[in-house]
Tab-separated table of C-alpha atoms and ligand atoms in Angstrom:
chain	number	residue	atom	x	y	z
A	1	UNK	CA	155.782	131.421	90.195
A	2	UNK	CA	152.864	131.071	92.462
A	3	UNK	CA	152.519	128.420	94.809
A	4	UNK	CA	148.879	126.842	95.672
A	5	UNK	CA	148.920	129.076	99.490
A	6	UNK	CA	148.519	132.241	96.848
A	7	UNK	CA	145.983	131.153	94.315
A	8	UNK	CA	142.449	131.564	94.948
A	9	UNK	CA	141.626	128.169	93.666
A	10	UNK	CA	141.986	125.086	95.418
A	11	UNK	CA	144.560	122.789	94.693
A	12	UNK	CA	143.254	119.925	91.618
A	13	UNK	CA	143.397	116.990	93.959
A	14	UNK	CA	140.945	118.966	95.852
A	15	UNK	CA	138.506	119.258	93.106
A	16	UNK	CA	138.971	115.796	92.381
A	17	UNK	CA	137.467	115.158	95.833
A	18	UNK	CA	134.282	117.173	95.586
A	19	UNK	CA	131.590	114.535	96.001
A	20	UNK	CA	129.888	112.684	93.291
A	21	UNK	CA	126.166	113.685	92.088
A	22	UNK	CA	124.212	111.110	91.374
A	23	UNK	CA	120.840	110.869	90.924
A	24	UNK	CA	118.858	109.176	93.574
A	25	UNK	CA	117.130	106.425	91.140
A	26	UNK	CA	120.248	105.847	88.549
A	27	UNK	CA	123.785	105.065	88.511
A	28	UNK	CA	123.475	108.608	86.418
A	29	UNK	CA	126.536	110.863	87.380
A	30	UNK	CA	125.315	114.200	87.153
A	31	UNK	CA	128.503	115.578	87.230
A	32	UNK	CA	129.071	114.124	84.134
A	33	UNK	CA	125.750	114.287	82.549
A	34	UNK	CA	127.129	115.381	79.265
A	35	UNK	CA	128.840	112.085	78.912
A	36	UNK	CA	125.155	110.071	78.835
A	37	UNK	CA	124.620	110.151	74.718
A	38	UNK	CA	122.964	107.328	75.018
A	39	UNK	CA	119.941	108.345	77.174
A	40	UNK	CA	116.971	109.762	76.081
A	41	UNK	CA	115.502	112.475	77.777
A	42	UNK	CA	112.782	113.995	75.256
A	43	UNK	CA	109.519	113.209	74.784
A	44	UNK	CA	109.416	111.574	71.115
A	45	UNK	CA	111.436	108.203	70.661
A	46	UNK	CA	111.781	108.067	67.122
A	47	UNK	CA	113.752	104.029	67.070
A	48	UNK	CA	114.561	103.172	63.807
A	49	UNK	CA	115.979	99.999	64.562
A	50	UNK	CA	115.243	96.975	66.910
A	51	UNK	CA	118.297	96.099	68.950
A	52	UNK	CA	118.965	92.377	67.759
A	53	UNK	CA	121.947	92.130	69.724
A	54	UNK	CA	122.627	89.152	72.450
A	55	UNK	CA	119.978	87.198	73.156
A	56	UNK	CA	117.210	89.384	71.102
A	57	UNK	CA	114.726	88.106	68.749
A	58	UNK	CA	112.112	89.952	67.351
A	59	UNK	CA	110.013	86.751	66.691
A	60	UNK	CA	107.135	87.695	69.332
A	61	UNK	CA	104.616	88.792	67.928
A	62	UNK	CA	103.673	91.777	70.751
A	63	UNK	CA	106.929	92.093	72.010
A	64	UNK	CA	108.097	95.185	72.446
A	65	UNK	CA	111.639	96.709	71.457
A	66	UNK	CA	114.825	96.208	74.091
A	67	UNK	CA	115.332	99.696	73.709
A	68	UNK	CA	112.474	100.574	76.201
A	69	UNK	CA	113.275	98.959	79.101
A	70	UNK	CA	116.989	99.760	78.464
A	71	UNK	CA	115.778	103.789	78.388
A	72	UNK	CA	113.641	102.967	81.888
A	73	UNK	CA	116.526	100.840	83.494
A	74	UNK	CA	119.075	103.067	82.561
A	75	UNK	CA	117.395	105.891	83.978
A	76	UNK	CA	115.230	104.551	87.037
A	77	UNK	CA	117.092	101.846	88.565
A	78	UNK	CA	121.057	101.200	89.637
A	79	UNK	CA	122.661	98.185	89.443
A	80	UNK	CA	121.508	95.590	91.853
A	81	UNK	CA	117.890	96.865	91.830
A	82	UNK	CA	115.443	94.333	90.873
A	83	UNK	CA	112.959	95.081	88.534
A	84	UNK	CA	109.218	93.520	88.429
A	85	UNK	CA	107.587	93.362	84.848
A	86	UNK	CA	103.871	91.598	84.976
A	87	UNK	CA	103.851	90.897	81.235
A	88	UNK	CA	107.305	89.193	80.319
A	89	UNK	CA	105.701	87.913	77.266
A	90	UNK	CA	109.417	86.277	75.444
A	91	UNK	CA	111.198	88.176	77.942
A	92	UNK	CA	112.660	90.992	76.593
A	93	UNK	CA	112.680	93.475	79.596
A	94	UNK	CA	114.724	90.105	81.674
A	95	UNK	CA	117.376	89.741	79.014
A	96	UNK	CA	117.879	93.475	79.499
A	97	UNK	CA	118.267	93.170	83.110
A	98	UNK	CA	121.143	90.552	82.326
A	99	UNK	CA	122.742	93.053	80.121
A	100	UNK	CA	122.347	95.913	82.776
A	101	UNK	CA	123.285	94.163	85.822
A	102	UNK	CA	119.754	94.294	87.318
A	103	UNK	CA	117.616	91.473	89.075
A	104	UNK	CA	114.648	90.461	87.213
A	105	UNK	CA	111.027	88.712	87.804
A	106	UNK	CA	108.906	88.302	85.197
A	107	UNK	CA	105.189	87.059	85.279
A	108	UNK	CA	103.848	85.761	82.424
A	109	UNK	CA	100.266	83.644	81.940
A	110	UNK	CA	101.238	81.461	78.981
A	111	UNK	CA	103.245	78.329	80.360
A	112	UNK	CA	104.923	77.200	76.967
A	113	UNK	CA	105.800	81.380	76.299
A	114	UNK	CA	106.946	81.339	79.655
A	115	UNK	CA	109.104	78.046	79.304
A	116	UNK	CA	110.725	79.853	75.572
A	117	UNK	CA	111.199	83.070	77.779
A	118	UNK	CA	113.052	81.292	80.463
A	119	UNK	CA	115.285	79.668	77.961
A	120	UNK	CA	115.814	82.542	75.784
A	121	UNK	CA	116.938	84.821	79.092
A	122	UNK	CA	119.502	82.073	79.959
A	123	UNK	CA	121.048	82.568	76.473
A	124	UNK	CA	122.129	85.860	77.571
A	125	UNK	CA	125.141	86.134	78.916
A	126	UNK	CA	125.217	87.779	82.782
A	127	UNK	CA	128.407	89.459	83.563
A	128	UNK	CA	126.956	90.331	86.742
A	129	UNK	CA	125.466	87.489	87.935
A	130	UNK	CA	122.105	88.726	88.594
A	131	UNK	CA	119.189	86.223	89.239
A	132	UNK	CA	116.331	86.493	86.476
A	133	UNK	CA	113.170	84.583	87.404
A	134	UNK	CA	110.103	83.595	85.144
A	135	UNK	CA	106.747	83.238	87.084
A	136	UNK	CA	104.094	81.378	85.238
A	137	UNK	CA	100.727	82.713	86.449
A	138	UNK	CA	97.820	85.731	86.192
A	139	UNK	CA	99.622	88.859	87.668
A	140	UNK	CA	95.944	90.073	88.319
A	141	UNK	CA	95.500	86.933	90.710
A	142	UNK	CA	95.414	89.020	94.053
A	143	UNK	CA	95.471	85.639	96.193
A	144	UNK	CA	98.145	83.419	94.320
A	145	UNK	CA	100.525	86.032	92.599
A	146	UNK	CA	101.699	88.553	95.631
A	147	UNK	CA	103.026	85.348	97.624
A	148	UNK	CA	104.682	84.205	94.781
A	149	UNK	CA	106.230	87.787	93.769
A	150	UNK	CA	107.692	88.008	97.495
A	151	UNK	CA	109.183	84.673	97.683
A	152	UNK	CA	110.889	85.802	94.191
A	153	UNK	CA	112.276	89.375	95.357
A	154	UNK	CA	113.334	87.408	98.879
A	155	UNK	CA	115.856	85.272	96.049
A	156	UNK	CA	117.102	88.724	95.121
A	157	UNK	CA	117.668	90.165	98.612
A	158	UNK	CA	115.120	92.689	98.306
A	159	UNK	CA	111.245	92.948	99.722
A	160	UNK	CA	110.400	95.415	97.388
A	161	UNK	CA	111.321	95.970	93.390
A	162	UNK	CA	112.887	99.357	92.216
A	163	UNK	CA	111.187	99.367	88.742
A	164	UNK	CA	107.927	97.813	87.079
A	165	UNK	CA	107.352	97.224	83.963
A	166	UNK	CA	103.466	97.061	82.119
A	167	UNK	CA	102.947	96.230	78.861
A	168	UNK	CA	99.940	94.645	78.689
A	169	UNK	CA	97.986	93.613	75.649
A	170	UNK	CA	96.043	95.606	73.917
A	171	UNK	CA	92.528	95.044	74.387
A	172	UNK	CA	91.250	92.223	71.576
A	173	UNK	CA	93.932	93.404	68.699
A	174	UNK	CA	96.078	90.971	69.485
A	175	UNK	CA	94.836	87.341	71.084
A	176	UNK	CA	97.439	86.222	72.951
A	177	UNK	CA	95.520	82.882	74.133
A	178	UNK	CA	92.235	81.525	75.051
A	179	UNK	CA	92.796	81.632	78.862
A	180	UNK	CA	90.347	82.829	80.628
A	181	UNK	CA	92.700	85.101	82.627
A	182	UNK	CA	94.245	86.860	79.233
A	183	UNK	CA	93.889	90.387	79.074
A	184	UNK	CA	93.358	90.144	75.321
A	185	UNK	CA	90.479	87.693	76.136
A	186	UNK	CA	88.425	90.320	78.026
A	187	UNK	CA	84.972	90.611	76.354
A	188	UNK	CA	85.072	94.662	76.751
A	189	UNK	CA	86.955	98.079	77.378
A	190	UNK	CA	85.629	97.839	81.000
A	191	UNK	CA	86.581	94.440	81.711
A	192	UNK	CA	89.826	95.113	79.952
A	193	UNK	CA	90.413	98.283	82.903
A	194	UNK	CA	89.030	96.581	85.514
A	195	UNK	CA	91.757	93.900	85.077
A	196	UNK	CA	94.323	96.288	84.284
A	197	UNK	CA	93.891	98.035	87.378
A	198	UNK	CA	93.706	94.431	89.347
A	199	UNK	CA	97.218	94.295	88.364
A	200	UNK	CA	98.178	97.726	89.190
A	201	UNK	CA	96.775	96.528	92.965
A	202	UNK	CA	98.841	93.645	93.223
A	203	UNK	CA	102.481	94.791	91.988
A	204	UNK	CA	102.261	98.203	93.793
A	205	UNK	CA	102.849	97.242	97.271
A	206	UNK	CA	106.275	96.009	95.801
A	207	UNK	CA	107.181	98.803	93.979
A	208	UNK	CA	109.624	100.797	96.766
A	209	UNK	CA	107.987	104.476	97.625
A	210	UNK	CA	109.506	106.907	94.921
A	211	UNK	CA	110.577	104.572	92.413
A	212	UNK	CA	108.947	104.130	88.816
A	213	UNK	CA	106.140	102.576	86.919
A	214	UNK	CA	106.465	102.472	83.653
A	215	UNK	CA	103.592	101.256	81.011
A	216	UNK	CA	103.710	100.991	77.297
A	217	UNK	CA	100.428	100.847	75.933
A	218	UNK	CA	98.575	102.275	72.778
A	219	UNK	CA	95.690	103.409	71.503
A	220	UNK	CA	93.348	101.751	69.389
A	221	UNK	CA	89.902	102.088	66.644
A	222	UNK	CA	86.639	100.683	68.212
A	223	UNK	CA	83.678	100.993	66.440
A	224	UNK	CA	84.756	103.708	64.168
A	225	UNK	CA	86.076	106.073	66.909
A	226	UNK	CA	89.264	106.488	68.502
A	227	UNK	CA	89.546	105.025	71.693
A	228	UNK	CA	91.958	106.099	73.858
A	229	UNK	CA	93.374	103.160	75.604
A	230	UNK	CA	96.395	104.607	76.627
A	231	UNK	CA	94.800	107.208	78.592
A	232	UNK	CA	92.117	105.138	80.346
A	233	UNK	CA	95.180	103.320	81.623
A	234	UNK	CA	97.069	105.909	82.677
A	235	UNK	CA	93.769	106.803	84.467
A	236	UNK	CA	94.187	103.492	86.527
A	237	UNK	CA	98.048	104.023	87.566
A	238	UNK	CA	96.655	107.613	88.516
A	239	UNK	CA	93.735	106.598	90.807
A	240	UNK	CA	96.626	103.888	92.492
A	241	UNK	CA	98.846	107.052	93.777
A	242	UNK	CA	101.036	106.694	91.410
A	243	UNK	CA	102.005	110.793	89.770
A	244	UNK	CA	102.742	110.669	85.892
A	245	UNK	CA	106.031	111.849	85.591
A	246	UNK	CA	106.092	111.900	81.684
A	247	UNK	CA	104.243	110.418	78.494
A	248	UNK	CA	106.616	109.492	75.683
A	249	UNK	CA	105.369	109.068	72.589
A	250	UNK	CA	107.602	106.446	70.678
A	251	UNK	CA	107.222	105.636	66.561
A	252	UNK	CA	106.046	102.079	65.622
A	253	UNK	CA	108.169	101.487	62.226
A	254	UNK	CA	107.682	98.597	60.677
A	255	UNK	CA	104.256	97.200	62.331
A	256	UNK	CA	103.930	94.116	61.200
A	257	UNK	CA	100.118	93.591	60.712
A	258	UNK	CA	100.453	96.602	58.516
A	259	UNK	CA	103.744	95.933	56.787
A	260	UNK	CA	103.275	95.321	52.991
A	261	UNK	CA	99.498	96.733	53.473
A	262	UNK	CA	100.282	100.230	53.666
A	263	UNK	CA	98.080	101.465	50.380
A	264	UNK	CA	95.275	99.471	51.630
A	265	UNK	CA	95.514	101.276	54.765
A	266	UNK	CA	96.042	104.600	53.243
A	267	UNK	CA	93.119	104.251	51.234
A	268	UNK	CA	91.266	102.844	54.259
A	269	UNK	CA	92.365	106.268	56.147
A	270	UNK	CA	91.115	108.236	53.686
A	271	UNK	CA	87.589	107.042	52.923
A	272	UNK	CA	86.913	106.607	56.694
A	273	UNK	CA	88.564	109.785	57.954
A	274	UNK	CA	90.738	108.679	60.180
A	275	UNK	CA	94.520	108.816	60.524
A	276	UNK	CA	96.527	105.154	60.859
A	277	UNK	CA	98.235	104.042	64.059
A	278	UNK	CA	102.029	105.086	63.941
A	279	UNK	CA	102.918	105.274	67.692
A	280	UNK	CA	102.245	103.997	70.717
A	281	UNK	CA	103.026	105.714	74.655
A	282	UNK	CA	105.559	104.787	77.496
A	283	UNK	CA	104.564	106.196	80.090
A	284	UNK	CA	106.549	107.019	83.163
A	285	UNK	CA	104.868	107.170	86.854
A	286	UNK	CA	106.245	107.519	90.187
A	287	UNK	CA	104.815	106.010	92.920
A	288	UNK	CA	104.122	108.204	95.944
A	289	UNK	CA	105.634	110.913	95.307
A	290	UNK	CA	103.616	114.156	94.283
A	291	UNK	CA	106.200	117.064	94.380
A	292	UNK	CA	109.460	115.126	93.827
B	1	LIG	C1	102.184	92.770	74.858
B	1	LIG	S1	102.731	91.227	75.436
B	1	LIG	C2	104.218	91.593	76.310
B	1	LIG	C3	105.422	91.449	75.423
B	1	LIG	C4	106.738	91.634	76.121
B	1	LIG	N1	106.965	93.008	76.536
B	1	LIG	C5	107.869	91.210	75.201
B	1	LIG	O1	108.723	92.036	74.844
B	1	LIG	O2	107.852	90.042	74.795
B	1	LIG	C6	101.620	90.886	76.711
B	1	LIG	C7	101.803	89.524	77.376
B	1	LIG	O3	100.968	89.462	78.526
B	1	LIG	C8	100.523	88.134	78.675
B	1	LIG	N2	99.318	88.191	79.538
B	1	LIG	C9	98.038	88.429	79.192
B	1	LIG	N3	97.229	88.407	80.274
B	1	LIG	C10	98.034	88.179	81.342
B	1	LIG	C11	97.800	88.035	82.737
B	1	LIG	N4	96.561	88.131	83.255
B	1	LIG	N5	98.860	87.800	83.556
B	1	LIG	C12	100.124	87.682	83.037
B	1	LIG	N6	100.398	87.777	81.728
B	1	LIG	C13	99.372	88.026	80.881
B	1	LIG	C14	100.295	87.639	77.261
B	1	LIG	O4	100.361	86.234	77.192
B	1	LIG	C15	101.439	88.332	76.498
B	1	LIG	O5	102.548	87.480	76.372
């Protein structure tokens, strides 16, 4: 019988030892990368279910499903990050963090949705004990929001967050509320972007150099043509120094201004030559970072 002295490889203890791989922006062991069924890593998200699980409701109208910022935390943050999202809306990217074991701020303009978010996030359970905070206010407010976003991540431990999250209205399809400060408010395309990018300037100074943006937006019809929304806003992040790392395109099933009104839309589609909204983008930037 051979002992270990005569074999040419190491002892298993040894092997055991070999340092663990993991990726600099996830609790992702590479070693094990096989193991991660549960992470997406192509380009089309076909979802065919909303997680309703925990503290979920799908009773937003413009909320968008857990499943996105569980991909983006899963994959761009570790545990005890703290992750920044300027449009809570009910909250769903906060209850997430709960689940995940990450720190969360939210902003979000409506006072009442912000109250109903709060509550909602407490109904989750937190295993980890991770603070969640809901700031009522207009995350493109350059003078009043940055203050309050540092005093927040200070609460957390951190100066900077490890992950923001966009998901801004779409201009005028939905109207979220007759504040002057809404994003759906804005009376064009340009006023839309021009806000957009306001926001862009205020939570990138505490996004930490080489971590992720990510922004779920979609397109939309405007006068008869195709406007592409998506990529005028991806145009903002761009012009920020942010580098677009990938553009997912994910299915909307289910839409509910189009549920039960799909042969009207069909025939719609085909009379005015056009093809109806199915999908939306997450997109996925980093900031800083050109080569990496
Ligand atoms: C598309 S929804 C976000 C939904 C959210 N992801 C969810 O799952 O509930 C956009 C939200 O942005 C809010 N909003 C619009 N303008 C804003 C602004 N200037 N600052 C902060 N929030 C704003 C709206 O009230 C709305 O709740």
């Amino acid at each position: 019988m051979k002992s270990y002295d005569s074999m040419s490889d190491p002892p298993l203890e040894k092997k055991a030892d070999k340092p663990k791989k993991v990726s600099p922006f996830s609790d992702i062991d590479l070693g094990r990368w096989r193991e991660y069924e549960d992470i997406i890593t192509d380009s089309l998200w076909l979802i065919p279910e909303r997680d309703r699980s925990g503290a979920h409701l799908a009773d937003y109208h413009g909320n968008f499903v857990p499943q996105i910022p569980y991909q983006a935390m899963r994959r761009f943050t570790k545990q005890g990050d703290t992750v920044l999202d300027a449009f809570l809306g009910s909250g769903t990217s906060l209850i997430e963090c709960r689940r995940l074991g990450r720190h969360g701020i939210g902003i979000e303009l409506k006072p009442e949705l912000a109250q109903q978010a709060t509550e909602r996030i407490a109904g989750q359970e937190n295993p980890y004990n991770i603070i969640t905070q809901v700031l009522t206010g207009d995350s493109s407010d350059s003078a009043r929001t940055p203050p309050a976003i540092s005093k927040a991540l200070k609460k957390t431990g951190k100066t900077q967050a490890q992950l923001v999250i966009l998901h801004p209205p779409y201009h005028s399809i939905i109207k979220f509320s007759d504040l002057a400060e809404d994003l759906s408010g804005c009376r064009d395309v340009e006023t839309f972007l021009r806000k957009f990018g306001q926001v862009v300037d205020v939570v990138t100074p505490f996004l930490e150099d080489g971590r992720f943006l990510v922004l779920v937006i979609g397109d939309m019809y405007a006068e008869k043509e195709w406007m592409p929304l998506g990529f005028h806003c991806m145009q903002e992040v761009m012009n920020r120094g942010y580098s677009l790392k990938s553009i997912v395109v994910k299915d909307m099933q289910n839409n509910r201004a189009k549920r039960n009104l799909e042969n009207i839309w069909r025939y719609r589609a085909l009379v005015g030559g056009f093809y109806i909204f199915k999908h939306e983008y997450v997109m996925f930037f980093r900031k800083g970072k050109r080569n990496g």
